[in-house]
Structures are given as C-alpha cells and as structure tokens.
Amino acid sequence: MPVNGKPRDNITISDRGLAYGDGVFETIRIHAHKPVLLERHLERLAKGTRRLQIPLEQSLLEQDIAQLTTEFPAQGILKIIVTRGSGGRGYVPGAAPTPSRILSLHELPDYSSTQPGKGIQAFVCRQRLAIQPALAGIKHLNRLEQVLASLEWPNPGFMEGLMLDMNDHVVEGTRSNVFWAESGRLMTPVLTGSGVAGTLRNHIIDTMQDVVEVEGCTLARLCSADEVFFCNSINGVWPVNTLVAGETHTDFGRLKRRFSESCTDLFDSLLANQDI
Amino acid sequence: MPVNGKPRDNITISDRGLAYGDGVFETIRIHAHKPVLLERHLERLAKGTRRLQIPLEQSLLEQDIAQLTTEFPAQGILKIIVTRGSGGRGYVPGAAPTPSRILSLHELPDYSSTQPGKGIQAFVCRQRLAIQPALAGIKHLNRLEQVLASLEWPNPGFMEGLMLDMNDHVVEGTRSNVFWAESGRLMTPVLTGSGVAGTLRNHIIDTMQDVVEVEGCTLARLCSADEVFFCNSINGVWPVNTLVAGETHTDFGRLKRRFSESCTDLFDSLLANQDI
C-alpha cells in the first residue's frame, strides 16, 4: 500500500483529498498479475489532474506501479488515488503543491453466484446527477451523488442503478457506463455535462467506431432499445434483462444480444491478452 | 488533533472521506478560548450527517470538543470533519459504518494589513455551481467547485469571489454567504439548489427576521443593490466596495452601509459575549 512511494496505509488529515475531495482516482482490473487497460487509465487520470490543475509527475506514479508489480495478484483490483496533497489557504491551493499518490490492492468482487454477465435486473435511481461541465468525464473524488444513489438500492437482487441528470437525460450506472442498441447501431450517452468516461466505454467506442454513436438519451429512448448493457473495466459487460423505474418494468429481449455479446468478447480478449 | 478521540494526525487511506468526499465539515471561530456559534455549527453538522445518512453519535463529537477545550487558543479556528468511516462495497456504504471524527486547531488568517471589514474588492467567478438539491445547504466534503473557483483568483487584491449557479442565479462567495440591500430590506439568496447555508448567515436571518428576505437573485439585481456584503463565521462581515465581472466594475456606495454595519455589530457582539 505505497503512499508517495513508501509503505504506508494512512495519510495526514490535512490532505486536500480528505478536506475537499481535491483529487482523482482509478480502479484498475488486475488479471494474470497484470493491469488491464493500464494506458487508458493513466490517460484519464492525467486528463483529470490537468483539468484540476494538479501538477502530478506521471513518472513518479509509474514508478509506484512498477514497484508494486511483484505484489499484483492473479485476480484483483489496483486502486490509485492522486490528490493535490496538503497546503494552501482554505480552498485556494498552494502555489506549488506536492500531490499525494496513494496505491492499494483489493480483491475482485465475487459475482459467481449471480453471474451478472448473463443478464441483470437494474433500477432507475431517484438521485439525479448535477450538470457540471467542469467536472464531467473525469473520475474525481467528489462522489456523493453516487453514494446517495447507492443508498437507494431496493434489494440485493438489483445489480446496478441507472442515473439520469437534472435534465432527464440518461447518463450512466452508479459505477458503470451504459450502452443501448437501436436500429442496428450501438449508442452511449454523451458525457459533457456529467458522468465518468469509463476506460472500457472508451475502448468500445474506439474499437467499434464504425457502429458506435455518442448521443443524448432519455429514459423513454433507452426503454425502447433492442438491448441495453452496463460495462466497466473491472467487471466487463452486464446485459440488462429488466429495468425497473418505480412501478414500470421494462424487459429487454434475452435473445437479441448482438452488441452485449460482441462487447463481452472484446472484454474477454483484453483479459486473454494478459494471459500470454 | 484528535481522530476518534485519540491523539493522531492521520487517517487510513480506506476512509470514505478520502475515497468519495463522503462526509461533512465545520470550521468554527475560536475567540477568547471559546467556540463561537458552536450550537449552530453542531446543528448544521447534524443536518448534514442526517442528509447523508451517516450515523454519527453526536455525544461522542461533543466529548471530543470538550477534551480539546483546554487547548483552544485565544484566537483561532476549530475544524471538525466527520466522515462515514471505512467499509462498504464501492459507493455502497456498509450496513453499520463507524463514522470518523477528525478535529484540528488552526490559526486565524491575519487580514490586519488589508482590513477587509472596511470594504473589499470581489470578482465574479467563471466557475458555476451545479444545481443539486440533495447536497444544497449542507457543508459536505465535495468541494471541487470551490477549489476550481479559487484557482481563478485574478490577484491577491481581491478578497472574495462571487459564485453563480448554472441558471445564472447568485448563490454565495467561494467561502462565505452574500447579502444585499434593496428598498430598505436585507436580502440573501435562497439555497435550495446549491450553496452552503452559513452559520453567520442563519444567525443574521434569525436575529434580523423583521427586515431579512430570502430570495432568488440575478447578477443584475445584485449589481443594482444599495450595498452588498459577504459574511462567514470566521471573518465576520466584509462589505463590497467593487464587484468585478469581466470588464464590468460595479462600485457600491461606501457611505450607505446600514446593514453591513448592523451585521458587523452583530458579529462583534457574538465575539464580545465570549469575553465575558
């Protein structure tokens, strides 16, 4: 658990990550002792620190990761938090802050009993996402909206909650991105006002660019889709069997899963590449 | 620096305060070795933990404060952070979390060279506040909007930045509330969509309820006010001499300061009460 390159499992209470959520994070799948989509994760992290004007020396972070490599498990999660560090005067950061780099290893959640890759039940969260272009797309540490949405969980039978923004647009899952199929195209919401641009989402967009569109989406549009799935870089692709919005249940055909299946294959091939 | 009642200056990196900004805080003025407006601060903190469903035992926090009393300086700041503690599965909190209580003492900022109580220059921040009713009013740890606004500071001659929300409504200063005078009434923005309901703001509203109105406000309305001031419980009242929005400068009359003066008196009497 290195903090700034040294074995440590705590940070000072003056760290701005704690005080203001002044930082960004990544959770990276470890498979066959190697991180999956590492470059994309580091790219998004760098985008986040640039947006927040946190002067991270990326090479130091890469050293941290290299040092931890021998401890990577066969399956697991590498979590990286980068904060602006301590200092400054209240919200005003110091002139030359020293960012904190916090790495930790975690177990992969065990979903073998529910097999969400075969299809899940999801619910529509009452908690909305605020529109804030300055923070949209990056994976910053201000995550109270997701925490509040997670407190709504109706029962453990649901595997994900769908979040809309204040303008009734579909944005993402509480911890994943969402895609839907329509007229033979694969679509995913535009994330310029809120949401996190996931690494698996971006990998799907880039790899399948001939069929993918990034568009605004209402709940009605999503509910009339041919198929819907959530995805993230930890768990891969979860097709939606049923989406529950209050009293309304929308069932998606379990036979038409063309894009869920091709994106599952894409994720599986990312893992398989690590086995080589 | 007690953390959960024990002398400590760090927290575990698994604390949800760091991971998600999953908590609330207070900064309390210490004057004559005693906290000012302590009851109001504890009330707002309790409102915040209820809103976020953090099961804080308030009596434990009161014990922490009591234990620290002998160390209270003549002048200073007591900062309290309460987080949901560690645990849970990602954003989903554990069933019975143990909140973290983090107290620290800080020096009062020294403004003797600029004397902002006599009038300040303020600027209008480009950074907007998102509309999020679920988080409005409470002093939670998701403060990236204020950090980004503080990064805009044009030069140290400015003492505060005014923040508008996404709908062009005036909300607050980066670290203070705002009031304006109009037709012999004292007005302050409604804070149901964003902003922090400050303890000095609420004390002014309650004490001067015969003349105070809480209303929506545009920048144009604010700029045509008879007087404008910022206030917080640390620094008291800062009347605005000049408000700069891009190329536009609005000068407020330095002679008409009826409400700035009465609210300054109110704050001074809060401090004077501590001297007894």
Tab-separated table of N, CA and C in Angstrom, chain A residues 29-104:
chain	number	residue	atom	x	y	z
A	29	ARG	N	-8.467	-3.172	-13.208
A	29	ARG	CA	-8.549	-4.630	-13.121
A	29	ARG	C	-7.154	-5.246	-13.231
A	30	ILE	N	-6.875	-6.154	-12.316
A	30	ILE	CA	-5.647	-6.961	-12.426
A	30	ILE	C	-6.063	-8.351	-12.890
A	31	HIS	N	-5.447	-8.807	-13.951
A	31	HIS	CA	-5.728	-10.159	-14.457
A	31	HIS	C	-4.395	-10.801	-14.825
A	32	ALA	N	-4.212	-12.034	-14.381
A	32	ALA	CA	-2.953	-12.751	-14.638
A	32	ALA	C	-1.757	-11.902	-14.181
A	33	HIS	N	-1.921	-11.279	-12.989
A	33	HIS	CA	-0.864	-10.478	-12.360
A	33	HIS	C	-0.507	-9.211	-13.138
A	34	LYS	N	-1.377	-8.810	-14.088
A	34	LYS	CA	-1.061	-7.611	-14.887
A	34	LYS	C	-2.276	-6.671	-14.936
A	35	PRO	N	-2.041	-5.375	-14.949
A	35	PRO	CA	-3.159	-4.423	-15.024
A	35	PRO	C	-3.741	-4.376	-16.444
A	36	VAL	N	-5.076	-4.312	-16.521
A	36	VAL	CA	-5.788	-4.316	-17.806
A	36	VAL	C	-6.117	-2.861	-18.183
A	37	LEU	N	-5.923	-2.510	-19.432
A	37	LEU	CA	-6.215	-1.161	-19.940
A	37	LEU	C	-5.446	-0.075	-19.169
A	38	LEU	N	-4.224	-0.435	-18.728
A	38	LEU	CA	-3.465	0.498	-17.886
A	38	LEU	C	-3.246	1.849	-18.557
A	39	GLU	N	-2.901	1.798	-19.858
A	39	GLU	CA	-2.621	3.073	-20.540
A	39	GLU	C	-3.824	4.002	-20.535
A	40	ARG	N	-5.000	3.425	-20.818
A	40	ARG	CA	-6.219	4.244	-20.812
A	40	ARG	C	-6.502	4.812	-19.419
A	41	HIS	N	-6.264	3.999	-18.379
A	41	HIS	CA	-6.480	4.500	-17.017
A	41	HIS	C	-5.522	5.659	-16.716
A	42	LEU	N	-4.267	5.506	-17.109
A	42	LEU	CA	-3.296	6.569	-16.827
A	42	LEU	C	-3.595	7.827	-17.639
A	43	GLU	N	-4.112	7.613	-18.854
A	43	GLU	CA	-4.520	8.763	-19.685
A	43	GLU	C	-5.653	9.555	-19.035
A	44	ARG	N	-6.670	8.807	-18.564
A	44	ARG	CA	-7.805	9.507	-17.939
A	44	ARG	C	-7.364	10.202	-16.660
A	45	LEU	N	-6.505	9.530	-15.888
A	45	LEU	CA	-6.002	10.146	-14.674
A	45	LEU	C	-5.259	11.445	-14.999
A	46	ALA	N	-4.448	11.408	-16.049
A	46	ALA	CA	-3.700	12.609	-16.443
A	46	ALA	C	-4.649	13.710	-16.909
A	47	LYS	N	-5.710	13.317	-17.595
A	47	LYS	CA	-6.710	14.289	-18.030
A	47	LYS	C	-7.363	14.951	-16.807
A	48	GLY	N	-7.626	14.135	-15.795
A	48	GLY	CA	-8.237	14.642	-14.567
A	48	GLY	C	-7.321	15.608	-13.817
A	49	THR	N	-6.053	15.226	-13.675
A	49	THR	CA	-5.138	16.106	-12.940
A	49	THR	C	-4.899	17.399	-13.719
A	50	ARG	N	-4.853	17.311	-15.056
A	50	ARG	CA	-4.730	18.544	-15.848
A	50	ARG	C	-5.951	19.431	-15.631
A	51	ARG	N	-7.154	18.850	-15.701
A	51	ARG	CA	-8.386	19.622	-15.548
A	51	ARG	C	-8.411	20.330	-14.187
A	52	LEU	N	-7.942	19.624	-13.148
A	52	LEU	CA	-7.957	20.195	-11.798
A	52	LEU	C	-6.677	20.970	-11.486
A	53	GLN	N	-5.775	21.064	-12.466
A	53	GLN	CA	-4.501	21.759	-12.286
A	53	GLN	C	-3.706	21.190	-11.109
A	54	ILE	N	-3.683	19.862	-11.015
A	54	ILE	CA	-2.849	19.179	-10.018
A	54	ILE	C	-1.561	18.766	-10.719
A	55	PRO	N	-0.412	19.299	-10.272
A	55	PRO	CA	0.854	19.086	-11.003
A	55	PRO	C	1.482	17.728	-10.705
A	56	LEU	N	0.786	16.662	-11.132
A	56	LEU	CA	1.317	15.309	-10.902
A	56	LEU	C	2.481	15.028	-11.842
A	57	GLU	N	3.577	14.516	-11.271
A	57	GLU	CA	4.640	13.973	-12.132
A	57	GLU	C	4.277	12.523	-12.429
A	58	GLN	N	3.772	12.299	-13.635
A	58	GLN	CA	3.253	10.985	-14.004
A	58	GLN	C	4.337	9.899	-13.854
A	59	SER	N	5.609	10.277	-14.065
A	59	SER	CA	6.686	9.269	-13.982
A	59	SER	C	6.796	8.710	-12.563
A	60	LEU	N	6.506	9.542	-11.549
A	60	LEU	CA	6.555	9.046	-10.172
A	60	LEU	C	5.479	7.991	-9.952
A	61	LEU	N	4.287	8.257	-10.522
A	61	LEU	CA	3.190	7.301	-10.390
A	61	LEU	C	3.542	5.996	-11.103
A	62	GLU	N	4.163	6.127	-12.256
A	62	GLU	CA	4.557	4.920	-12.990
A	62	GLU	C	5.590	4.110	-12.197
A	63	GLN	N	6.499	4.810	-11.494
A	63	GLN	CA	7.443	4.113	-10.606
A	63	GLN	C	6.712	3.370	-9.495
A	64	ASP	N	5.698	4.041	-8.897
A	64	ASP	CA	4.915	3.393	-7.831
A	64	ASP	C	4.317	2.085	-8.329
A	65	ILE	N	3.732	2.166	-9.542
A	65	ILE	CA	3.076	0.983	-10.099
A	65	ILE	C	4.112	-0.118	-10.350
A	66	ALA	N	5.253	0.278	-10.909
A	66	ALA	CA	6.305	-0.698	-11.200
A	66	ALA	C	6.776	-1.383	-9.913
A	67	GLN	N	6.921	-0.590	-8.855
A	67	GLN	CA	7.362	-1.156	-7.570
A	67	GLN	C	6.373	-2.166	-7.001
A	68	LEU	N	5.076	-1.956	-7.316
A	68	LEU	CA	4.031	-2.806	-6.737
A	68	LEU	C	3.798	-4.067	-7.578
A	69	THR	N	4.379	-4.100	-8.775
A	69	THR	CA	4.078	-5.159	-9.738
A	69	THR	C	4.230	-6.565	-9.166
A	70	THR	N	5.292	-6.763	-8.379
A	70	THR	CA	5.526	-8.121	-7.846
A	70	THR	C	4.418	-8.563	-6.902
A	71	GLU	N	3.645	-7.612	-6.392
A	71	GLU	CA	2.560	-7.963	-5.470
A	71	GLU	C	1.218	-8.125	-6.164
A	72	PHE	N	1.168	-7.858	-7.477
A	72	PHE	CA	-0.117	-7.985	-8.178
A	72	PHE	C	-0.631	-9.410	-8.071
A	73	PRO	N	-1.888	-9.594	-7.634
A	73	PRO	CA	-2.435	-10.949	-7.532
A	73	PRO	C	-2.848	-11.464	-8.910
A	74	ALA	N	-3.245	-12.752	-8.961
A	74	ALA	CA	-3.735	-13.323	-10.220
A	74	ALA	C	-4.995	-12.578	-10.664
A	75	GLN	N	-5.879	-12.303	-9.714
A	75	GLN	CA	-7.102	-11.534	-9.979
A	75	GLN	C	-7.250	-10.480	-8.895
A	76	GLY	N	-7.596	-9.278	-9.269
A	76	GLY	CA	-7.781	-8.266	-8.226
A	76	GLY	C	-7.985	-6.887	-8.821
A	77	ILE	N	-7.846	-5.896	-7.958
A	77	ILE	CA	-8.042	-4.504	-8.358
A	77	ILE	C	-6.893	-3.672	-7.817
A	78	LEU	N	-6.332	-2.840	-8.679
A	78	LEU	CA	-5.361	-1.824	-8.246
A	78	LEU	C	-6.097	-0.498	-8.196
A	79	LYS	N	-6.133	0.123	-7.008
A	79	LYS	CA	-6.760	1.438	-6.889
A	79	LYS	C	-5.679	2.499	-6.739
A	80	ILE	N	-5.803	3.565	-7.514
A	80	ILE	CA	-4.856	4.678	-7.441
A	80	ILE	C	-5.649	5.934	-7.093
A	81	ILE	N	-5.226	6.637	-6.040
A	81	ILE	CA	-5.792	7.955	-5.737
A	81	ILE	C	-4.663	8.968	-5.874
A	82	VAL	N	-4.914	10.052	-6.581
A	82	VAL	CA	-3.962	11.164	-6.630
A	82	VAL	C	-4.678	12.413	-6.124
A	83	THR	N	-4.151	13.022	-5.071
A	83	THR	CA	-4.746	14.259	-4.550
A	83	THR	C	-3.760	15.415	-4.735
A	84	ARG	N	-4.253	16.626	-4.481
A	84	ARG	CA	-3.370	17.784	-4.592
A	84	ARG	C	-2.397	17.857	-3.418
A	85	GLY	N	-2.510	16.939	-2.452
A	85	GLY	CA	-1.651	16.981	-1.271
A	85	GLY	C	-2.138	18.007	-0.269
A	86	SER	N	-1.259	18.447	0.620
A	86	SER	CA	-1.648	19.395	1.663
A	86	SER	C	-1.291	20.813	1.243
A	87	GLY	N	-1.727	21.766	2.053
A	87	GLY	CA	-1.306	23.147	1.852
A	87	GLY	C	-2.323	24.001	1.162
A	88	GLY	N	-1.996	25.259	1.037
A	88	GLY	CA	-2.933	26.239	0.509
A	88	GLY	C	-3.654	26.925	1.648
A	89	ARG	N	-4.559	27.812	1.283
A	89	ARG	CA	-5.292	28.585	2.280
A	89	ARG	C	-6.763	28.322	2.025
A	90	GLY	N	-7.337	27.413	2.793
A	90	GLY	CA	-8.713	27.019	2.532
A	90	GLY	C	-8.804	26.405	1.146
A	91	TYR	N	-9.797	26.831	0.377
A	91	TYR	CA	-9.984	26.248	-0.957
A	91	TYR	C	-8.849	26.614	-1.911
A	92	VAL	N	-8.173	27.743	-1.661
A	92	VAL	CA	-7.107	28.192	-2.564
A	92	VAL	C	-5.897	27.281	-2.401
A	93	PRO	N	-5.508	26.560	-3.471
A	93	PRO	CA	-4.347	25.669	-3.357
A	93	PRO	C	-3.054	26.466	-3.192
A	94	GLY	N	-2.040	25.831	-2.613
A	94	GLY	CA	-0.723	26.450	-2.541
A	94	GLY	C	-0.149	26.624	-3.940
A	95	ALA	N	0.888	27.444	-4.052
A	95	ALA	CA	1.449	27.769	-5.365
A	95	ALA	C	2.103	26.555	-6.012
A	96	ALA	N	2.765	25.723	-5.236
A	96	ALA	CA	3.451	24.542	-5.795
A	96	ALA	C	3.168	23.330	-4.925
A	97	PRO	N	1.957	22.812	-5.016
A	97	PRO	CA	1.601	21.684	-4.154
A	97	PRO	C	2.354	20.409	-4.532
A	98	THR	N	2.549	19.536	-3.554
A	98	THR	CA	3.124	18.218	-3.798
A	98	THR	C	1.997	17.188	-3.746
A	99	PRO	N	1.574	16.706	-4.915
A	99	PRO	CA	0.446	15.762	-4.931
A	99	PRO	C	0.750	14.492	-4.132
A	100	SER	N	-0.312	13.915	-3.583
A	100	SER	CA	-0.194	12.616	-2.906
A	100	SER	C	-0.556	11.509	-3.879
A	101	ARG	N	0.249	10.422	-3.868
A	101	ARG	CA	-0.030	9.249	-4.700
A	101	ARG	C	-0.293	8.073	-3.773
A	102	ILE	N	-1.490	7.524	-3.863
A	102	ILE	CA	-1.940	6.500	-2.919
A	102	ILE	C	-2.372	5.272	-3.703
A	103	LEU	N	-1.637	4.170	-3.557
A	103	LEU	CA	-1.957	2.945	-4.300
A	103	LEU	C	-2.381	1.845	-3.330
A	104	SER	N	-3.356	1.070	-3.731
A	104	SER	CA	-3.755	-0.055	-2.882
A	104	SER	C	-4.301	-1.182	-3.749
